[in-house]
CSV table of C-alpha atoms in Angstrom, one decimal:
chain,number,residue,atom,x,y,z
Y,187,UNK,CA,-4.3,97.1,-58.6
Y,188,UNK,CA,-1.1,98.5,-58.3
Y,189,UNK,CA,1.7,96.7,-57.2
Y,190,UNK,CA,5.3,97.2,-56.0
Y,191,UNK,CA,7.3,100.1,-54.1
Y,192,UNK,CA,7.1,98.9,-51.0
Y,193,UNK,CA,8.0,95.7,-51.3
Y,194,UNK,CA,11.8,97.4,-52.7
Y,195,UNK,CA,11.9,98.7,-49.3
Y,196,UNK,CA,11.9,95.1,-47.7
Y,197,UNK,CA,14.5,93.7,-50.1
Y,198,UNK,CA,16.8,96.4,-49.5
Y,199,UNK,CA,16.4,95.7,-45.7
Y,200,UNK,CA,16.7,92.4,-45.9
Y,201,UNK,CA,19.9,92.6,-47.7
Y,202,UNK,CA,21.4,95.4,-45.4
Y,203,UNK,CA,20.4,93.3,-42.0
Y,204,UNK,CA,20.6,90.0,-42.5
Y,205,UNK,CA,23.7,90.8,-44.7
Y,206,UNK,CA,25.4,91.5,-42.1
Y,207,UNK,CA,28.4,89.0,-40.7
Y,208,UNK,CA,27.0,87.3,-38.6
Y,209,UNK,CA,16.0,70.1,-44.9
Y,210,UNK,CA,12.5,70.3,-45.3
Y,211,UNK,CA,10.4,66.9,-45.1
Y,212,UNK,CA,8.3,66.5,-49.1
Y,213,UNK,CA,11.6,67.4,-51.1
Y,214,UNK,CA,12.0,65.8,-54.0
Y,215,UNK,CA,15.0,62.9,-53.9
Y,216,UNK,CA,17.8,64.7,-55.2
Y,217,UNK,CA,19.4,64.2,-58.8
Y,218,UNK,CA,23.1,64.8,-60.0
Y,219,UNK,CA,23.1,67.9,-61.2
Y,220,UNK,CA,25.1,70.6,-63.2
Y,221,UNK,CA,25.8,73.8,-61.7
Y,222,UNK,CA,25.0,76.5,-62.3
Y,223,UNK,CA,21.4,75.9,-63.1
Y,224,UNK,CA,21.3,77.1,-67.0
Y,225,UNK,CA,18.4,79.7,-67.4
Y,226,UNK,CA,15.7,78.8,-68.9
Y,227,UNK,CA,14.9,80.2,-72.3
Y,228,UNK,CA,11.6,80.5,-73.8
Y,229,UNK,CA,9.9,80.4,-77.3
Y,230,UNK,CA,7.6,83.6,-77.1
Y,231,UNK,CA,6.9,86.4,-74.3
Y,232,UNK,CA,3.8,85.5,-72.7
Y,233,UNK,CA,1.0,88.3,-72.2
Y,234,UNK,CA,1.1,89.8,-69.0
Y,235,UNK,CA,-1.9,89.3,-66.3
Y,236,UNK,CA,-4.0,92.6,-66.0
Y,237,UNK,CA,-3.6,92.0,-62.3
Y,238,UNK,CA,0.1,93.2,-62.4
Y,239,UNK,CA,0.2,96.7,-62.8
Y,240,UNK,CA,3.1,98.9,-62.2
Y,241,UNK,CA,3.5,101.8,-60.0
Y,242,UNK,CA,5.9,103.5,-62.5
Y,243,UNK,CA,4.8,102.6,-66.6
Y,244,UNK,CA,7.5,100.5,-68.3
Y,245,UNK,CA,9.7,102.2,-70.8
Y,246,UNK,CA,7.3,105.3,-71.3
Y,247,UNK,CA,9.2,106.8,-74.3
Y,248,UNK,CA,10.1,103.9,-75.9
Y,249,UNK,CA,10.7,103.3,-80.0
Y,250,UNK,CA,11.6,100.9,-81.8
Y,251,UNK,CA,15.4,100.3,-82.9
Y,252,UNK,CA,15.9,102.4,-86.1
Y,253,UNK,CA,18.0,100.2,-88.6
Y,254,UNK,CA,20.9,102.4,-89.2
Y,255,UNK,CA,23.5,102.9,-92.9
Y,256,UNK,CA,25.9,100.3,-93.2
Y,257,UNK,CA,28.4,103.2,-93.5
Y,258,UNK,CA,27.6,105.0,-90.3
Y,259,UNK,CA,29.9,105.3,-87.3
Y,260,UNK,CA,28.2,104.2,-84.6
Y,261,UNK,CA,29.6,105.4,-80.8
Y,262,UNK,CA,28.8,103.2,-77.9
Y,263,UNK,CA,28.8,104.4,-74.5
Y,264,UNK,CA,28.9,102.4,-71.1
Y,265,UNK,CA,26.3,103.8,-68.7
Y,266,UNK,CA,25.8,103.4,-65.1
Y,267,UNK,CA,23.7,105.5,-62.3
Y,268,UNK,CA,22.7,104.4,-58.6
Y,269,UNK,CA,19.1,102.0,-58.4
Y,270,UNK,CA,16.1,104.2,-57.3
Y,271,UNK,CA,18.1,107.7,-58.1
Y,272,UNK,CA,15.0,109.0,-59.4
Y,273,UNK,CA,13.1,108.4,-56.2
Y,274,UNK,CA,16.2,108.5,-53.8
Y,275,UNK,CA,19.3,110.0,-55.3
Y,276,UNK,CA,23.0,109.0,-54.9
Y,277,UNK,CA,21.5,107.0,-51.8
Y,278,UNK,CA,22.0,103.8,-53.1
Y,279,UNK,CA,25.3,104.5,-55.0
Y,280,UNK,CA,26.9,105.1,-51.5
Y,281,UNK,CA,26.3,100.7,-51.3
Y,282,UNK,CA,26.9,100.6,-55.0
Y,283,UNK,CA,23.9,99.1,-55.6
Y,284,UNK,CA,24.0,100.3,-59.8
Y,285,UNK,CA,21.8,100.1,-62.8
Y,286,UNK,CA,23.1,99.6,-66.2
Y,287,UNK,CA,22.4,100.8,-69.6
Y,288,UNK,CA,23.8,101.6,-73.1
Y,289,UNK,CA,24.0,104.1,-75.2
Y,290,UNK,CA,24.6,104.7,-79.1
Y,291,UNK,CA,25.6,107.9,-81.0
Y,292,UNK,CA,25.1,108.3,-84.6
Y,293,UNK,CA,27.4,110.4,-86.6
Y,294,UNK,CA,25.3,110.3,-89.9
Y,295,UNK,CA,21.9,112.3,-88.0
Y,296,UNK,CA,23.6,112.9,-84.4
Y,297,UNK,CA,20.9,111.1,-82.5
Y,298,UNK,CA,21.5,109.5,-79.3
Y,299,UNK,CA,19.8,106.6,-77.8
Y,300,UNK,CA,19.8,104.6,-75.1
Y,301,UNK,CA,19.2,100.9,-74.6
Y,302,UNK,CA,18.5,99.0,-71.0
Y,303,UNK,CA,16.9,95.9,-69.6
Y,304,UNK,CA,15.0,96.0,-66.6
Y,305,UNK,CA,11.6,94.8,-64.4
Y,306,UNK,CA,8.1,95.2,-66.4
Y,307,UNK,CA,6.5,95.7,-62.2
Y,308,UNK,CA,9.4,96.5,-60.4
Y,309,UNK,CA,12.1,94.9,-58.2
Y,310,UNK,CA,10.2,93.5,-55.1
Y,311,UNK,CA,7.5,91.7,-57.6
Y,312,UNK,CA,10.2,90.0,-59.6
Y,313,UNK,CA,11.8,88.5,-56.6
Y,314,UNK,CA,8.8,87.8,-54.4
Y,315,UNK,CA,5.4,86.8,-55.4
Y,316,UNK,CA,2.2,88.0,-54.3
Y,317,UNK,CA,-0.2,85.5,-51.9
Y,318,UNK,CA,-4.4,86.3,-53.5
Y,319,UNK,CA,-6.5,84.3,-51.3
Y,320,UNK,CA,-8.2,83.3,-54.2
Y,321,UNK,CA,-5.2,81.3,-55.2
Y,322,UNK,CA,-3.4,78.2,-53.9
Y,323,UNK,CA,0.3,78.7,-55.6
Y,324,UNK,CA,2.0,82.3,-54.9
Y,325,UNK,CA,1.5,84.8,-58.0
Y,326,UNK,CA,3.8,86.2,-59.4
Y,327,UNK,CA,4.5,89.4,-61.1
Y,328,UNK,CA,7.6,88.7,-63.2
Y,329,UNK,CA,9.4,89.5,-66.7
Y,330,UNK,CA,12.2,91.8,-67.4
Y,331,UNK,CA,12.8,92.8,-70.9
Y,332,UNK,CA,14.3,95.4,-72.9
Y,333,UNK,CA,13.8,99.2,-73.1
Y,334,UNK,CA,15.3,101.2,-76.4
Y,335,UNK,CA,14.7,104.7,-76.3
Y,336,UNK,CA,15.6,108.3,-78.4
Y,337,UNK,CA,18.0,110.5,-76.3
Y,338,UNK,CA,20.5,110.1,-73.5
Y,339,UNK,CA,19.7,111.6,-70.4
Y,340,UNK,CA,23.9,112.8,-69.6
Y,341,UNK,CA,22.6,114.7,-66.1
Y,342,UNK,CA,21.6,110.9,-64.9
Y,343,UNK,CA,24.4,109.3,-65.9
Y,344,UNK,CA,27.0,111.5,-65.5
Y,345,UNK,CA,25.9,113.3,-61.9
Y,346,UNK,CA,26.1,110.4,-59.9
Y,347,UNK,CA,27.5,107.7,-62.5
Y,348,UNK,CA,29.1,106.7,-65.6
Y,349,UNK,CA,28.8,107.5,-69.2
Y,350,UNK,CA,31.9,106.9,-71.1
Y,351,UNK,CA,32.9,106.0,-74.5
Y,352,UNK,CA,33.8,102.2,-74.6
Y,353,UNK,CA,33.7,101.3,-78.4
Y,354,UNK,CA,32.7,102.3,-82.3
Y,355,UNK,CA,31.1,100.4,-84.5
Y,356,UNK,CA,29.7,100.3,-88.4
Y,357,UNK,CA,25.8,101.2,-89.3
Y,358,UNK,CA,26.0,97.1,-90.1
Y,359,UNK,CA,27.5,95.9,-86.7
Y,360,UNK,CA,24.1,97.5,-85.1
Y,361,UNK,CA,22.0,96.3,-87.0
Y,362,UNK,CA,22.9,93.0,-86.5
Y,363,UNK,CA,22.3,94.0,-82.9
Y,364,UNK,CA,19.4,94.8,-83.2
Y,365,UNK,CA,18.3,91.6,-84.6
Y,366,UNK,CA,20.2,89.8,-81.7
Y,367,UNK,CA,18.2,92.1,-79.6
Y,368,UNK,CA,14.7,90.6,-80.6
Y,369,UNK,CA,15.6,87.2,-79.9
Y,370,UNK,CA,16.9,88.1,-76.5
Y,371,UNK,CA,14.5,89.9,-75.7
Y,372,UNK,CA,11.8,87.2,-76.7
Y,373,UNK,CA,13.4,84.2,-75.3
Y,374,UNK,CA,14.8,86.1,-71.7
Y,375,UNK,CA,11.9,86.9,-70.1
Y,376,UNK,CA,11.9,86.2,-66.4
Y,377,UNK,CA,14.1,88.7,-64.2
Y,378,UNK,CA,16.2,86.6,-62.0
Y,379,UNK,CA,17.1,88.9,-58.9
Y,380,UNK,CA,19.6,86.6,-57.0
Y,381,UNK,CA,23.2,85.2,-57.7
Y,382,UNK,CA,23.5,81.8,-55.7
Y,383,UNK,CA,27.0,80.4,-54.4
Y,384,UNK,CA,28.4,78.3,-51.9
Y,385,UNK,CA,30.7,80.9,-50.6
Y,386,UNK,CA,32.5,84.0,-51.2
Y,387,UNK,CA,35.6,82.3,-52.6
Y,388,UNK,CA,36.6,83.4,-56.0
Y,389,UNK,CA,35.9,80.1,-57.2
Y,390,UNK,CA,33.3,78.8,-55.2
Y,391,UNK,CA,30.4,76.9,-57.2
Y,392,UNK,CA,28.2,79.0,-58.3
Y,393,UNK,CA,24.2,77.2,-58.2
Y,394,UNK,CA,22.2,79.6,-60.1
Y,395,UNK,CA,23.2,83.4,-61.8
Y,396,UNK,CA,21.5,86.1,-61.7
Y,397,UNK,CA,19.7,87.9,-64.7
Y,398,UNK,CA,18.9,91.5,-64.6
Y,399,UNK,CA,20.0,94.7,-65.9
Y,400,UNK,CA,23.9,94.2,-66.2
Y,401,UNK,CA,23.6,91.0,-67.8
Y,402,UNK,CA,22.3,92.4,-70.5
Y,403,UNK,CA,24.0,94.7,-70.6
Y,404,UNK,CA,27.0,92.2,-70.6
Y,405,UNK,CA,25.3,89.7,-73.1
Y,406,UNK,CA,24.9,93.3,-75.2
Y,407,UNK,CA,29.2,93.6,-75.1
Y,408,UNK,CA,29.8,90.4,-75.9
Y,409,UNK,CA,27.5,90.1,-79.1
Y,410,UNK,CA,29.2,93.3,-80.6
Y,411,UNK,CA,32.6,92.2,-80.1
Y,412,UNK,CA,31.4,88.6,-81.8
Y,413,UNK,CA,30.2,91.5,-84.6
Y,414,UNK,CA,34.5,92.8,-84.5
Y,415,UNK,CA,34.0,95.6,-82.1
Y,416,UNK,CA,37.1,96.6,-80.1
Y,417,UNK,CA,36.7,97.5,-76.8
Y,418,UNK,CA,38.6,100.1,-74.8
Y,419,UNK,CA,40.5,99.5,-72.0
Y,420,UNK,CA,39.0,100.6,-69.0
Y,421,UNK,CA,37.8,99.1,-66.0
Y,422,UNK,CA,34.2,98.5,-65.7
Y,423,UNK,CA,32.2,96.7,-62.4
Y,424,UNK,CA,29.0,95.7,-61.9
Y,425,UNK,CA,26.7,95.1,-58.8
Y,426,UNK,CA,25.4,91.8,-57.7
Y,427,UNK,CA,23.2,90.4,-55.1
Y,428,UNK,CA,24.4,87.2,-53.6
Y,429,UNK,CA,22.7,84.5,-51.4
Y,430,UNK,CA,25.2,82.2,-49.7
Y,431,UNK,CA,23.8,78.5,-49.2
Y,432,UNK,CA,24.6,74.6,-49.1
Y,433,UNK,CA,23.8,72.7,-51.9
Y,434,UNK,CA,20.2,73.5,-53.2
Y,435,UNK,CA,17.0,71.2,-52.7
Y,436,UNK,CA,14.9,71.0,-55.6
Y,437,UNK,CA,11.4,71.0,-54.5
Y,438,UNK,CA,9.0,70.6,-57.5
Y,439,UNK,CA,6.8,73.3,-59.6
Y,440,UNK,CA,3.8,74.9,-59.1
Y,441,UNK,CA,2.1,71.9,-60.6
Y,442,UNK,CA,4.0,69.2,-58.0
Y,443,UNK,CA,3.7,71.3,-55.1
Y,444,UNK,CA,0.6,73.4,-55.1
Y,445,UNK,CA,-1.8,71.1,-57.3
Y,446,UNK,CA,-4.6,68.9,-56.1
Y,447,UNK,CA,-1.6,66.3,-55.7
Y,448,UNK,CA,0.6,68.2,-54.1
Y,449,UNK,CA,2.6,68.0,-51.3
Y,450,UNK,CA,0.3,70.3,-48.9
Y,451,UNK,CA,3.6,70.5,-46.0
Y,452,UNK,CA,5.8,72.3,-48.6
Y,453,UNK,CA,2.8,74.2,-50.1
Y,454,UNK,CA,2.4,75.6,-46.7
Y,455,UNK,CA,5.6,76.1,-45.8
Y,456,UNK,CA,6.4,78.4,-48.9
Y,457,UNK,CA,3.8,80.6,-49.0
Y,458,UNK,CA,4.8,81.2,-44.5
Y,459,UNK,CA,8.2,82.3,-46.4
Y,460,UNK,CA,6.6,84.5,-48.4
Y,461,UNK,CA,4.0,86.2,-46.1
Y,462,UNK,CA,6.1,88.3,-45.0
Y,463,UNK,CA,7.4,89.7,-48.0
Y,464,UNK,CA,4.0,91.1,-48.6
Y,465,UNK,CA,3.1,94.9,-49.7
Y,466,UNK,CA,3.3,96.6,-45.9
Y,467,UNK,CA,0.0,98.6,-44.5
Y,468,UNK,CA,1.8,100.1,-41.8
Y,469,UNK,CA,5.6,100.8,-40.2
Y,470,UNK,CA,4.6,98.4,-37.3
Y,471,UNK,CA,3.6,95.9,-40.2
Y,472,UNK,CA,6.8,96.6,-42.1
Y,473,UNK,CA,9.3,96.0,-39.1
Y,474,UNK,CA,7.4,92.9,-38.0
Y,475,UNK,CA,7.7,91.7,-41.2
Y,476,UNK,CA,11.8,92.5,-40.9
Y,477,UNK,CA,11.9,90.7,-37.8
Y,478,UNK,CA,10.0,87.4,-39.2
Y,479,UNK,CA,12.4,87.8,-42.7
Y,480,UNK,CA,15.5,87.2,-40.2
Y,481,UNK,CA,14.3,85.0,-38.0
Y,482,UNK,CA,13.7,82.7,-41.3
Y,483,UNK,CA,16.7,83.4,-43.0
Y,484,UNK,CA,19.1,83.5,-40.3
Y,485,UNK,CA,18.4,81.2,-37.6
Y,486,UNK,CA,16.2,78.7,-39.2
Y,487,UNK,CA,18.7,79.0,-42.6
Y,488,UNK,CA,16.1,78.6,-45.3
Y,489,UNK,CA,15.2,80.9,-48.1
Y,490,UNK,CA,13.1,79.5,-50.9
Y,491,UNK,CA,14.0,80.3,-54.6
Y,492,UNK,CA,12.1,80.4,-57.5
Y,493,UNK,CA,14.2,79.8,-60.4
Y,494,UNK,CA,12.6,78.4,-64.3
Y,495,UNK,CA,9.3,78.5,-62.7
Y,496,UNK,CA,10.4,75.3,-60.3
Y,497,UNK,CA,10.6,76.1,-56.9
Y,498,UNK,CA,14.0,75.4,-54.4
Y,499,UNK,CA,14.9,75.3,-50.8
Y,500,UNK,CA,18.4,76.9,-49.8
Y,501,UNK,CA,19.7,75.9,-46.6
Y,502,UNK,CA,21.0,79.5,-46.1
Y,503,UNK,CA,24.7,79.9,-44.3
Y,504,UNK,CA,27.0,82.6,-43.0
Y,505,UNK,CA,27.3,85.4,-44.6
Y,506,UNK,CA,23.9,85.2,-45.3
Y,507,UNK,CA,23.9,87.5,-48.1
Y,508,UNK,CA,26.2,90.4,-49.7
Y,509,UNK,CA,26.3,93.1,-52.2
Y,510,UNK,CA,29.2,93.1,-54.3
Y,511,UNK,CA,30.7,95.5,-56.9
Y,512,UNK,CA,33.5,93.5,-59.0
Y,513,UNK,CA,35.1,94.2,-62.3
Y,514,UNK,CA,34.1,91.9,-65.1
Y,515,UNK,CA,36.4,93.0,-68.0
Y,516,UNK,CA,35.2,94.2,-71.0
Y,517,UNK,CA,35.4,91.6,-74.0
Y,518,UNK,CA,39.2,91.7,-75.4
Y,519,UNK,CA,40.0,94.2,-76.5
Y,520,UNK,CA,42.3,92.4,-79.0
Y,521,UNK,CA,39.1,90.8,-80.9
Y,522,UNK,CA,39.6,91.8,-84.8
Y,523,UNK,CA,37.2,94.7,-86.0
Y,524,UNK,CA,35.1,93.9,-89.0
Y,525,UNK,CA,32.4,95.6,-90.1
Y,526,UNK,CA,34.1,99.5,-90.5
């Protein structure tokens, strides 16, 4: 079956309503814990379930990553465009809710290429599962990986975006890249939609971080200035979903929760958080589904998170959740270059 573009809809409603200003019996006893929750790495990329099927094919064009001369001169380019443009245009920049790439030039052949990180099923299925009556434990249709590609598309990133020079680097300092690349790519493979804090305060605690398409894209930075790139000094920002909650309640994994000795009260009560996160049949089905979203989220304060395949309650507080677009520098620019 195909799966997905609705369910984008709901999460961008649900972030633009309930965004606005404006302890569940079975939990597990609480341990001390460090924050933020570290992500969870794994030893291989699992196969994917022939039930998850994407509306739009993941990385169409794709190649592998050419291993480049050592003496080559290697331009790198920051790219950003709004989420969706394909489907919606600058619509989404307007909130500057952004996707971000890379791109590399050659100077030995002149080929360009672009390099991103992004949802194998699309948004909505990597941050809300999918309820089969067939099934006790929600399914879900999750992994994010990497997408390396011949050409860069400059009417994309330029129109409505970025694309701007932000280093050089040697034939050498990419292909060690590209090795970094692989085990990233094998070891990351869940798409984390949501960052978690207490509150908006700059230094609030932060319970779990996000990982999607600019933390790559950051991770990506920081390796090549560990290779000796030097970065240019511009600014660059990035867009991130927040939730704002109390302390989190671990809950248990699909195993603890859902299995045959599970705890049936938070079984249930997960999969009525869920419910209405469902695929919509209809525009009455979609707002109902809007109203019950709120009513969960904003006067009962819960939301439940899935995070390293263990399951969490939030007690959700004021403001709810927020779309932000900070600066997070570029590595320094003072790092020695090697490698040229």
């Amino acid at each position: 079956m195909k799966v997905g573009c609705p369910r984008e809809l709901l999460l961008l409603l649900l972030v633009l309503v309930v965004g606005m200003p404006g302890g569940l019996a079975g939990a597990q006893p609480q341990q001390q814990r460090t924050w933020p929750v570290p992500y969870r790495r794994f030893d291989y990329r699992p196969k994917t379930d022939p039930y998850c099927q994407a509306r739009y094919t993941f990385c169409p064009t794709g190649c592998p990553i050419p291993a480049m001369k050592d003496e080559d001169v290697i331009e790198v380019y920051r790219l950003q465009a709004p989420v969706w443009e394909f489907k919606y245009g600058d619509l989404l920049g307007h909130l500057n809710i952004m996707h971000d790439a890379v791109g590399f030039k050659s100077s030995l052949t002149g080929k360009n290429y672009t390099m991103e990180w992004y949802e194998l099923f699309q948004l909505g299925n990597c941050t809300f599962p999918h309820l089969r009556p067939d099934m006790d434990a929600p399914f879900w249709c999750n992994q994010g990986a990497a997408c390396f590609y011949e050409g860069i598309d400059d009417v994309h990133w330029k129109e409505n975006g970025t694309l701007v020079l932000v280093t050089t680097i040697s034939g050498t300092m990419f292909n060690q890249m590209a090795k970094w690349v692989q085990y990233d790519n094998e070891t990351g493979i869940y798409y984390e939609t949501w960052t978690v804090q207490a509150s908006p305060d700059k230094h609030a605690v932060v319970w779990f971080e996000s990982y999607e398409c600019s933390k790559f894209i950051l991770r990506t930075y920081q390796k090549l200035a560990d290779l000796g790139a030097v970065f240019n000094k511009i600014q660059t920002n990035y867009t991130s979903i927040t939730l704002f909650t109390g302390e989190p309640i671990y809950l248990g994994n699909e195993t603890s929760i859902f299995g045959h000795l599970g705890n049936k009260t938070v079984a249930a009560a997960i999969r009525d958080f869920y419910y209405p996160f469902k695929p919509p049949q209809s525009v009455e089905e979609f707002f109902l589904s809007v109203l019950k979203i709120v009513d969960q989220v904003v006067l009962n304060h819960q939301f439940y998170l899935f995070y390293n395949l263990d399951y969490w309650l939030l007690p959700i507080k004021s403001p709810y959740i927020k779309i932000t677009y900070e600066e997070i520098p570029l590595p320094n620019e003072d790092s020695a270059r090697v490698g040229l």
